[in-house]
């Protein structure tokens, strides 16, 4: 790496730690590995200033060329935080319920009424709005906009999968696969229709579960907008707050004409 361009304070990866020792420093990686760095006494103040961010990499190398070797080690061990990438565009936050506020804070997004101008849409609901999301799925596909979703069903919370037009599973794909896998597809459709008509289960969904799925959705959204691999790609998360069990359900796009919903 050309450390002469590194004129800003050093930033370690989230979760990394620097522990002073008698011989130098002990680096704790985010994965809880340990790296021992022996440093001569007369160089420890410089290295400490570098690791704490008080001294920029180029200033440290200018004062001590051997600091470049330490910087290379930090880079090789993925201990240097990557520069945050500018978002590809705004996030449209749709819907209502306990999940909206959680995601609004995590994504620095405000609730909107439409998808115009959005780089990505996140739809929230306390209970599944099947008809509304069928329409939103078609609208996002036509506009070429990816969208994510979170809702509760019974005592569980569900998140995803992220739907990327032409690439990831759509809501229509998820819906077909749920009906195909259910031993009670007619009853499931009747339940969704009841929710669409304004029916509601007893009591609101557990807000603790909303906090967890909000974090999962936010991680996917941030990765997608930054062009990084999406942690929950082609995955629907299912969380049971009562038991603390989180399950990952793979969801694949349905090949055209392979499965259709019977009238």
PDB file of C-alpha atoms in Angstrom:
ATOM      1  CA  UNK A   1       0.000   0.000   0.000  1.00  0.00           C
ATOM      2  CA  UNK A   2       1.124   3.560  -0.691  1.00  0.00           C
ATOM      3  CA  UNK A   3       1.095   4.910   2.839  1.00  0.00           C
ATOM      4  CA  UNK A   4       2.149   8.345   1.592  1.00  0.00           C
ATOM      5  CA  UNK A   5      -1.521   8.844   0.658  1.00  0.00           C
ATOM      6  CA  UNK A   6      -2.753   7.960   4.134  1.00  0.00           C
ATOM      7  CA  UNK A   7      -2.930  11.474   5.547  1.00  0.00           C
ATOM      8  CA  UNK A   8      -5.902  10.862   7.822  1.00  0.00           C
ATOM      9  CA  UNK A   9      -5.904   9.347  11.320  1.00  0.00           C
ATOM     10  CA  UNK A  10      -5.737   5.560  11.433  1.00  0.00           C
ATOM     11  CA  UNK A  11      -9.041   3.798  12.082  1.00  0.00           C
ATOM     12  CA  UNK A  12      -9.071   0.226  13.305  1.00  0.00           C
ATOM     13  CA  UNK A  13     -11.836  -2.198  12.342  1.00  0.00           C
ATOM     14  CA  UNK A  14     -14.879  -2.264  14.604  1.00  0.00           C
ATOM     15  CA  UNK A  15     -14.218  -4.550  17.563  1.00  0.00           C
ATOM     16  CA  UNK A  16     -10.408  -4.434  17.315  1.00  0.00           C
ATOM     17  CA  UNK A  17      -8.474  -3.674  20.483  1.00  0.00           C
ATOM     18  CA  UNK A  18      -4.963  -2.482  21.349  1.00  0.00           C
ATOM     19  CA  UNK A  19      -3.554  -3.724  24.679  1.00  0.00           C
ATOM     20  CA  UNK A  20      -0.203  -2.310  25.916  1.00  0.00           C
ATOM     21  CA  UNK A  21       2.248  -4.979  27.100  1.00  0.00           C
ATOM     22  CA  UNK A  22       5.715  -4.982  28.616  1.00  0.00           C
ATOM     23  CA  UNK A  23       7.243  -5.672  25.187  1.00  0.00           C
ATOM     24  CA  UNK A  24       4.954  -3.611  22.972  1.00  0.00           C
ATOM     25  CA  UNK A  25       1.306  -4.209  22.110  1.00  0.00           C
ATOM     26  CA  UNK A  26      -1.231  -6.992  21.866  1.00  0.00           C
ATOM     27  CA  UNK A  27      -3.737  -6.563  19.048  1.00  0.00           C
ATOM     28  CA  UNK A  28      -7.148  -8.177  19.502  1.00  0.00           C
ATOM     29  CA  UNK A  29      -8.897  -8.799  16.179  1.00  0.00           C
ATOM     30  CA  UNK A  30     -12.683  -8.565  15.698  1.00  0.00           C
ATOM     31  CA  UNK A  31     -12.623 -12.374  15.325  1.00  0.00           C
ATOM     32  CA  UNK A  32     -10.954 -12.656  18.767  1.00  0.00           C
ATOM     33  CA  UNK A  33      -7.543 -13.668  17.470  1.00  0.00           C
ATOM     34  CA  UNK A  34      -4.432 -12.145  19.006  1.00  0.00           C
ATOM     35  CA  UNK A  35      -1.378 -10.587  17.378  1.00  0.00           C
ATOM     36  CA  UNK A  36       1.688  -9.725  19.438  1.00  0.00           C
ATOM     37  CA  UNK A  37       3.804  -6.787  18.294  1.00  0.00           C
ATOM     38  CA  UNK A  38       7.177  -6.258  19.902  1.00  0.00           C
ATOM     39  CA  UNK A  39       8.247  -2.620  19.831  1.00  0.00           C
ATOM     40  CA  UNK A  40      11.478  -1.070  21.076  1.00  0.00           C
ATOM     41  CA  UNK A  41      10.939   1.237  24.071  1.00  0.00           C
ATOM     42  CA  UNK A  42      12.015   4.339  22.157  1.00  0.00           C
ATOM     43  CA  UNK A  43       9.393   3.714  19.439  1.00  0.00           C
ATOM     44  CA  UNK A  44       6.408   2.845  21.605  1.00  0.00           C
ATOM     45  CA  UNK A  45       5.066   6.389  21.899  1.00  0.00           C
ATOM     46  CA  UNK A  46       5.046   6.728  18.100  1.00  0.00           C
ATOM     47  CA  UNK A  47       3.298   3.376  17.616  1.00  0.00           C
ATOM     48  CA  UNK A  48       0.806   4.173  20.376  1.00  0.00           C
ATOM     49  CA  UNK A  49      -0.025   7.497  18.706  1.00  0.00           C
ATOM     50  CA  UNK A  50      -0.442   5.734  15.361  1.00  0.00           C
ATOM     51  CA  UNK A  51      -2.730   3.020  16.737  1.00  0.00           C
ATOM     52  CA  UNK A  52      -4.847   5.501  18.707  1.00  0.00           C
ATOM     53  CA  UNK A  53      -5.400   7.709  15.668  1.00  0.00           C
ATOM     54  CA  UNK A  54      -3.448  10.662  17.068  1.00  0.00           C
ATOM     55  CA  UNK A  55      -0.833  10.272  14.327  1.00  0.00           C
ATOM     56  CA  UNK A  56      -1.668   9.690  10.653  1.00  0.00           C
ATOM     57  CA  UNK A  57       0.053   6.830   8.770  1.00  0.00           C
ATOM     58  CA  UNK A  58       2.021   9.123   6.463  1.00  0.00           C
ATOM     59  CA  UNK A  59       3.249  11.204   9.420  1.00  0.00           C
ATOM     60  CA  UNK A  60       4.286   8.038  11.269  1.00  0.00           C
ATOM     61  CA  UNK A  61       6.200   6.675   8.254  1.00  0.00           C
ATOM     62  CA  UNK A  62       7.882  10.051   7.747  1.00  0.00           C
ATOM     63  CA  UNK A  63       9.173   9.922  11.319  1.00  0.00           C
ATOM     64  CA  UNK A  64       9.979   6.203  11.291  1.00  0.00           C
ATOM     65  CA  UNK A  65      10.044   4.272   7.961  1.00  0.00           C
ATOM     66  CA  UNK A  66       9.703   0.982   9.854  1.00  0.00           C
ATOM     67  CA  UNK A  67       6.125   1.982  10.729  1.00  0.00           C
ATOM     68  CA  UNK A  68       5.188   0.940   7.187  1.00  0.00           C
ATOM     69  CA  UNK A  69       5.789  -2.686   8.160  1.00  0.00           C
ATOM     70  CA  UNK A  70       3.322  -2.395  11.031  1.00  0.00           C
ATOM     71  CA  UNK A  71       0.768  -0.802   8.726  1.00  0.00           C
ATOM     72  CA  UNK A  72       1.187  -3.670   6.268  1.00  0.00           C
ATOM     73  CA  UNK A  73       0.536  -6.168   9.078  1.00  0.00           C
ATOM     74  CA  UNK A  74      -2.621  -4.293  10.094  1.00  0.00           C
ATOM     75  CA  UNK A  75      -3.839  -4.307   6.493  1.00  0.00           C
ATOM     76  CA  UNK A  76      -3.018  -7.998   5.951  1.00  0.00           C
ATOM     77  CA  UNK A  77      -4.935  -8.940   9.106  1.00  0.00           C
ATOM     78  CA  UNK A  78      -7.947  -6.806   8.045  1.00  0.00           C
ATOM     79  CA  UNK A  79      -7.538  -4.635  11.114  1.00  0.00           C
ATOM     80  CA  UNK A  80      -7.856  -1.356   9.224  1.00  0.00           C
ATOM     81  CA  UNK A  81     -11.372  -0.001   8.817  1.00  0.00           C
ATOM     82  CA  UNK A  82     -12.445   0.547   5.247  1.00  0.00           C
ATOM     83  CA  UNK A  83     -13.403   4.026   4.191  1.00  0.00           C
ATOM     84  CA  UNK A  84     -17.197   4.306   4.303  1.00  0.00           C
ATOM     85  CA  UNK A  85     -18.701   4.414   0.846  1.00  0.00           C
ATOM     86  CA  UNK A  86     -21.281   7.008  -0.052  1.00  0.00           C
ATOM     87  CA  UNK A  87     -24.759   5.456  -0.262  1.00  0.00           C
ATOM     88  CA  UNK A  88     -26.034   4.840  -3.765  1.00  0.00           C
ATOM     89  CA  UNK A  89     -29.131   6.878  -2.956  1.00  0.00           C
ATOM     90  CA  UNK A  90     -31.892   7.390  -0.398  1.00  0.00           C
ATOM     91  CA  UNK A  91     -33.822   4.613   1.306  1.00  0.00           C
ATOM     92  CA  UNK A  92     -37.617   4.773   1.127  1.00  0.00           C
ATOM     93  CA  UNK A  93     -39.122   3.490   4.370  1.00  0.00           C
ATOM     94  CA  UNK A  94     -42.734   2.364   3.897  1.00  0.00           C
ATOM     95  CA  UNK A  95     -45.417   1.029   6.211  1.00  0.00           C
ATOM     96  CA  UNK A  96     -46.109   1.351   9.894  1.00  0.00           C
ATOM     97  CA  UNK A  97     -45.750  -0.467  13.199  1.00  0.00           C
ATOM     98  CA  UNK A  98     -42.993  -0.943  15.704  1.00  0.00           C
ATOM     99  CA  UNK A  99     -40.378  -1.817  13.061  1.00  0.00           C
ATOM    100  CA  UNK A 100     -40.477   1.577  11.315  1.00  0.00           C
ATOM    101  CA  UNK A 101     -38.902   3.541  14.162  1.00  0.00           C
ATOM    102  CA  UNK A 102     -36.165   0.951  14.667  1.00  0.00           C
ATOM    103  CA  UNK A 103     -35.162   1.006  11.008  1.00  0.00           C
ATOM    104  CA  UNK A 104     -35.480   4.760  10.749  1.00  0.00           C
ATOM    105  CA  UNK A 105     -32.723   5.135  13.330  1.00  0.00           C
ATOM    106  CA  UNK A 106     -30.477   2.412  11.935  1.00  0.00           C
ATOM    107  CA  UNK A 107     -30.722   3.564   8.321  1.00  0.00           C
ATOM    108  CA  UNK A 108     -31.089   7.292   8.966  1.00  0.00           C
ATOM    109  CA  UNK A 109     -34.217   7.141   6.835  1.00  0.00           C
ATOM    110  CA  UNK A 110     -37.638   8.716   7.151  1.00  0.00           C
ATOM    111  CA  UNK A 111     -41.004   7.164   6.428  1.00  0.00           C
ATOM    112  CA  UNK A 112     -42.298   7.987   2.957  1.00  0.00           C
ATOM    113  CA  UNK A 113     -45.443   7.326   0.961  1.00  0.00           C
ATOM    114  CA  UNK A 114     -43.871   6.223  -2.319  1.00  0.00           C
ATOM    115  CA  UNK A 115     -40.780   4.771  -3.955  1.00  0.00           C
ATOM    116  CA  UNK A 116     -39.936   7.620  -6.321  1.00  0.00           C
ATOM    117  CA  UNK A 117     -36.247   8.529  -6.303  1.00  0.00           C
ATOM    118  CA  UNK A 118     -35.296   5.709  -3.921  1.00  0.00           C
ATOM    119  CA  UNK A 119     -32.241   3.527  -4.384  1.00  0.00           C
ATOM    120  CA  UNK A 120     -33.840   0.873  -2.185  1.00  0.00           C
ATOM    121  CA  UNK A 121     -37.191   0.387  -0.477  1.00  0.00           C
ATOM    122  CA  UNK A 122     -37.774  -1.115   2.970  1.00  0.00           C
ATOM    123  CA  UNK A 123     -41.373  -2.055   3.795  1.00  0.00           C
ATOM    124  CA  UNK A 124     -42.464  -2.617   7.406  1.00  0.00           C
ATOM    125  CA  UNK A 125     -45.601  -4.013   8.991  1.00  0.00           C
ATOM    126  CA  UNK A 126     -46.703  -5.471  12.291  1.00  0.00           C
ATOM    127  CA  UNK A 127     -48.663  -8.139  10.385  1.00  0.00           C
ATOM    128  CA  UNK A 128     -48.254  -9.331   6.800  1.00  0.00           C
ATOM    129  CA  UNK A 129     -49.981  -6.976   4.286  1.00  0.00           C
ATOM    130  CA  UNK A 130     -50.078  -9.542   1.487  1.00  0.00           C
ATOM    131  CA  UNK A 131     -52.143  -7.630  -1.049  1.00  0.00           C
ATOM    132  CA  UNK A 132     -50.221  -4.403  -0.531  1.00  0.00           C
ATOM    133  CA  UNK A 133     -46.872  -6.137  -0.873  1.00  0.00           C
ATOM    134  CA  UNK A 134     -47.941  -7.961  -4.024  1.00  0.00           C
ATOM    135  CA  UNK A 135     -48.578  -4.547  -5.566  1.00  0.00           C
ATOM    136  CA  UNK A 136     -45.351  -3.100  -4.166  1.00  0.00           C
ATOM    137  CA  UNK A 137     -43.409  -6.077  -5.539  1.00  0.00           C
ATOM    138  CA  UNK A 138     -44.704  -5.381  -9.041  1.00  0.00           C
ATOM    139  CA  UNK A 139     -44.101  -1.646  -8.680  1.00  0.00           C
ATOM    140  CA  UNK A 140     -40.484  -2.090  -7.567  1.00  0.00           C
ATOM    141  CA  UNK A 141     -39.833  -4.638 -10.323  1.00  0.00           C
ATOM    142  CA  UNK A 142     -41.183  -2.232 -12.951  1.00  0.00           C
ATOM    143  CA  UNK A 143     -39.019   0.599 -11.582  1.00  0.00           C
ATOM    144  CA  UNK A 144     -35.929  -1.601 -11.215  1.00  0.00           C
ATOM    145  CA  UNK A 145     -35.689  -0.849  -7.461  1.00  0.00           C
ATOM    146  CA  UNK A 146     -34.625  -3.428  -4.874  1.00  0.00           C
ATOM    147  CA  UNK A 147     -36.742  -3.809  -1.759  1.00  0.00           C
ATOM    148  CA  UNK A 148     -36.533  -5.458   1.644  1.00  0.00           C
ATOM    149  CA  UNK A 149     -39.258  -6.252   4.159  1.00  0.00           C
ATOM    150  CA  UNK A 150     -40.006  -7.181   7.747  1.00  0.00           C
ATOM    151  CA  UNK A 151     -43.208  -8.268   9.519  1.00  0.00           C
ATOM    152  CA  UNK A 152     -44.574 -10.474  12.296  1.00  0.00           C
ATOM    153  CA  UNK A 153     -46.636 -13.636  11.953  1.00  0.00           C
ATOM    154  CA  UNK A 154     -47.955 -15.428  14.989  1.00  0.00           C
ATOM    155  CA  UNK A 155     -45.283 -15.141  17.674  1.00  0.00           C
ATOM    156  CA  UNK A 156     -42.395 -14.791  15.208  1.00  0.00           C
ATOM    157  CA  UNK A 157     -40.779 -11.989  13.260  1.00  0.00           C
ATOM    158  CA  UNK A 158     -39.633 -12.396   9.666  1.00  0.00           C
ATOM    159  CA  UNK A 159     -37.187 -10.386   7.568  1.00  0.00           C
ATOM    160  CA  UNK A 160     -36.392 -10.584   3.874  1.00  0.00           C
ATOM    161  CA  UNK A 161     -35.325 -11.812   1.544  1.00  0.00           C
ATOM    162  CA  UNK A 162     -33.965  -8.747  -0.231  1.00  0.00           C
ATOM    163  CA  UNK A 163     -35.634  -8.622  -3.646  1.00  0.00           C
ATOM    164  CA  UNK A 164     -33.395  -7.325  -6.444  1.00  0.00           C
ATOM    165  CA  UNK A 165     -35.230  -7.116  -9.788  1.00  0.00           C
ATOM    166  CA  UNK A 166     -33.781  -9.634 -12.214  1.00  0.00           C
ATOM    167  CA  UNK A 167     -31.421 -11.115  -9.629  1.00  0.00           C
ATOM    168  CA  UNK A 168     -32.938 -12.001  -6.257  1.00  0.00           C
ATOM    169  CA  UNK A 169     -36.175 -13.712  -5.236  1.00  0.00           C
ATOM    170  CA  UNK A 170     -39.236 -11.490  -5.438  1.00  0.00           C
ATOM    171  CA  UNK A 171     -42.044 -11.340  -2.932  1.00  0.00           C
ATOM    172  CA  UNK A 172     -44.090 -13.309  -5.466  1.00  0.00           C
ATOM    173  CA  UNK A 173     -41.427 -16.050  -5.357  1.00  0.00           C
ATOM    174  CA  UNK A 174     -41.456 -16.106  -1.557  1.00  0.00           C
ATOM    175  CA  UNK A 175     -45.237 -16.198  -1.520  1.00  0.00           C
ATOM    176  CA  UNK A 176     -45.429 -19.140  -3.942  1.00  0.00           C
ATOM    177  CA  UNK A 177     -42.812 -21.109  -2.047  1.00  0.00           C
ATOM    178  CA  UNK A 178     -44.589 -20.531   1.266  1.00  0.00           C
ATOM    179  CA  UNK A 179     -47.871 -21.765  -0.182  1.00  0.00           C
ATOM    180  CA  UNK A 180     -46.174 -24.773  -1.794  1.00  0.00           C
ATOM    181  CA  UNK A 181     -44.443 -25.717   1.476  1.00  0.00           C
ATOM    182  CA  UNK A 182     -47.484 -25.233   3.705  1.00  0.00           C
ATOM    183  CA  UNK A 183     -49.667 -28.229   4.609  1.00  0.00           C
ATOM    184  CA  UNK A 184     -52.563 -25.739   4.808  1.00  0.00           C
ATOM    185  CA  UNK A 185     -52.226 -23.434   1.767  1.00  0.00           C
ATOM    186  CA  UNK A 186     -55.949 -22.602   1.573  1.00  0.00           C
ATOM    187  CA  UNK A 187     -56.052 -21.718   5.251  1.00  0.00           C
ATOM    188  CA  UNK A 188     -52.890 -19.612   4.875  1.00  0.00           C
ATOM    189  CA  UNK A 189     -54.478 -17.657   2.029  1.00  0.00           C
ATOM    190  CA  UNK A 190     -57.605 -17.159   4.117  1.00  0.00           C
ATOM    191  CA  UNK A 191     -55.508 -15.855   7.010  1.00  0.00           C
ATOM    192  CA  UNK A 192     -53.659 -13.399   4.756  1.00  0.00           C
ATOM    193  CA  UNK A 193     -56.962 -12.216   3.298  1.00  0.00           C
ATOM    194  CA  UNK A 194     -58.312 -11.691   6.831  1.00  0.00           C
ATOM    195  CA  UNK A 195     -55.273  -9.556   7.666  1.00  0.00           C
ATOM    196  CA  UNK A 196     -55.723  -7.588   4.441  1.00  0.00           C
ATOM    197  CA  UNK A 197     -59.330  -6.881   5.417  1.00  0.00           C
ATOM    198  CA  UNK A 198     -58.233  -5.374   8.748  1.00  0.00           C
ATOM    199  CA  UNK A 199     -58.311  -8.433  10.995  1.00  0.00           C
ATOM    200  CA  UNK A 200     -55.669  -8.558  13.697  1.00  0.00           C
ATOM    201  CA  UNK A 201     -54.282 -11.283  16.018  1.00  0.00           C
ATOM    202  CA  UNK A 202     -54.565 -10.812  19.758  1.00  0.00           C
ATOM    203  CA  UNK A 203     -51.999  -8.340  21.039  1.00  0.00           C
ATOM    204  CA  UNK A 204     -49.184  -6.554  19.184  1.00  0.00           C
ATOM    205  CA  UNK A 205     -46.006  -8.380  18.105  1.00  0.00           C
ATOM    206  CA  UNK A 206     -43.061  -8.460  20.515  1.00  0.00           C
ATOM    207  CA  UNK A 207     -41.032  -5.230  20.038  1.00  0.00           C
ATOM    208  CA  UNK A 208     -37.872  -7.048  21.127  1.00  0.00           C
ATOM    209  CA  UNK A 209     -38.141  -9.186  18.015  1.00  0.00           C
ATOM    210  CA  UNK A 210     -38.563  -6.055  15.896  1.00  0.00           C
ATOM    211  CA  UNK A 211     -35.252  -4.723  17.206  1.00  0.00           C
ATOM    212  CA  UNK A 212     -33.437  -7.876  16.120  1.00  0.00           C
ATOM    213  CA  UNK A 213     -34.907  -8.086  12.624  1.00  0.00           C
ATOM    214  CA  UNK A 214     -34.318  -4.357  12.157  1.00  0.00           C
ATOM    215  CA  UNK A 215     -30.600  -4.994  12.665  1.00  0.00           C
ATOM    216  CA  UNK A 216     -30.645  -7.864  10.168  1.00  0.00           C
ATOM    217  CA  UNK A 217     -32.454  -5.770   7.564  1.00  0.00           C
ATOM    218  CA  UNK A 218     -30.155  -2.796   8.126  1.00  0.00           C
ATOM    219  CA  UNK A 219     -27.070  -4.977   7.625  1.00  0.00           C
ATOM    220  CA  UNK A 220     -28.438  -6.201   4.286  1.00  0.00           C
ATOM    221  CA  UNK A 221     -29.390  -2.701   3.154  1.00  0.00           C
ATOM    222  CA  UNK A 222     -26.027  -1.166   4.027  1.00  0.00           C
ATOM    223  CA  UNK A 223     -24.157  -3.943   2.251  1.00  0.00           C
ATOM    224  CA  UNK A 224     -26.323  -3.696  -0.873  1.00  0.00           C
ATOM    225  CA  UNK A 225     -25.989   0.087  -1.135  1.00  0.00           C
ATOM    226  CA  UNK A 226     -22.221  -0.146  -0.632  1.00  0.00           C
ATOM    227  CA  UNK A 227     -21.864  -2.825  -3.318  1.00  0.00           C
ATOM    228  CA  UNK A 228     -20.722  -5.474  -0.827  1.00  0.00           C
ATOM    229  CA  UNK A 229     -22.046  -9.060  -0.528  1.00  0.00           C
ATOM    230  CA  UNK A 230     -25.402  -9.053   1.259  1.00  0.00           C
ATOM    231  CA  UNK A 231     -25.292 -11.142   4.485  1.00  0.00           C
ATOM    232  CA  UNK A 232     -28.859 -12.376   4.064  1.00  0.00           C
ATOM    233  CA  UNK A 233     -28.779 -12.825   0.295  1.00  0.00           C
ATOM    234  CA  UNK A 234     -31.649 -15.087  -0.839  1.00  0.00           C
ATOM    235  CA  UNK A 235     -32.537 -15.662   2.812  1.00  0.00           C
ATOM    236  CA  UNK A 236     -35.608 -15.099   4.906  1.00  0.00           C
ATOM    237  CA  UNK A 237     -34.858 -14.785   8.606  1.00  0.00           C
ATOM    238  CA  UNK A 238     -37.358 -16.176  11.079  1.00  0.00           C
ATOM    239  CA  UNK A 239     -36.993 -15.094  14.718  1.00  0.00           C
ATOM    240  CA  UNK A 240     -38.841 -16.455  17.730  1.00  0.00           C
ATOM    241  CA  UNK A 241     -38.240 -13.884  20.506  1.00  0.00           C
ATOM    242  CA  UNK A 242     -39.683 -16.196  23.165  1.00  0.00           C
ATOM    243  CA  UNK A 243     -37.107 -18.939  22.553  1.00  0.00           C
ATOM    244  CA  UNK A 244     -34.321 -16.771  21.150  1.00  0.00           C
ATOM    245  CA  UNK A 245     -34.069 -19.020  18.083  1.00  0.00           C
ATOM    246  CA  UNK A 246     -33.137 -17.415  14.763  1.00  0.00           C
ATOM    247  CA  UNK A 247     -33.527 -19.492  11.615  1.00  0.00           C
ATOM    248  CA  UNK A 248     -32.337 -18.823   8.072  1.00  0.00           C
ATOM    249  CA  UNK A 249     -34.630 -20.035   5.324  1.00  0.00           C
ATOM    250  CA  UNK A 250     -33.106 -20.109   1.817  1.00  0.00           C
ATOM    251  CA  UNK A 251     -35.392 -18.617  -0.825  1.00  0.00           C
ATOM    252  CA  UNK A 252     -34.672 -19.086  -4.531  1.00  0.00           C
ATOM    253  CA  UNK A 253     -36.420 -17.432  -7.458  1.00  0.00           C
ATOM    254  CA  UNK A 254     -39.164 -19.593  -8.921  1.00  0.00           C
ATOM    255  CA  UNK A 255     -38.452 -20.579 -12.548  1.00  0.00           C
ATOM    256  CA  UNK A 256     -41.117 -19.196 -14.885  1.00  0.00           C
ATOM    257  CA  UNK A 257     -44.149 -21.461 -15.244  1.00  0.00           C
ATOM    258  CA  UNK A 258     -42.790 -23.969 -12.718  1.00  0.00           C
ATOM    259  CA  UNK A 259     -45.225 -23.059  -9.940  1.00  0.00           C
ATOM    260  CA  UNK A 260     -48.356 -20.976 -10.140  1.00  0.00           C
ATOM    261  CA  UNK A 261     -51.070 -20.261  -7.624  1.00  0.00           C
ATOM    262  CA  UNK A 262     -54.300 -22.060  -8.422  1.00  0.00           C
ATOM    263  CA  UNK A 263     -57.388 -19.820  -8.522  1.00  0.00           C
TER     264      UNK A 263
END
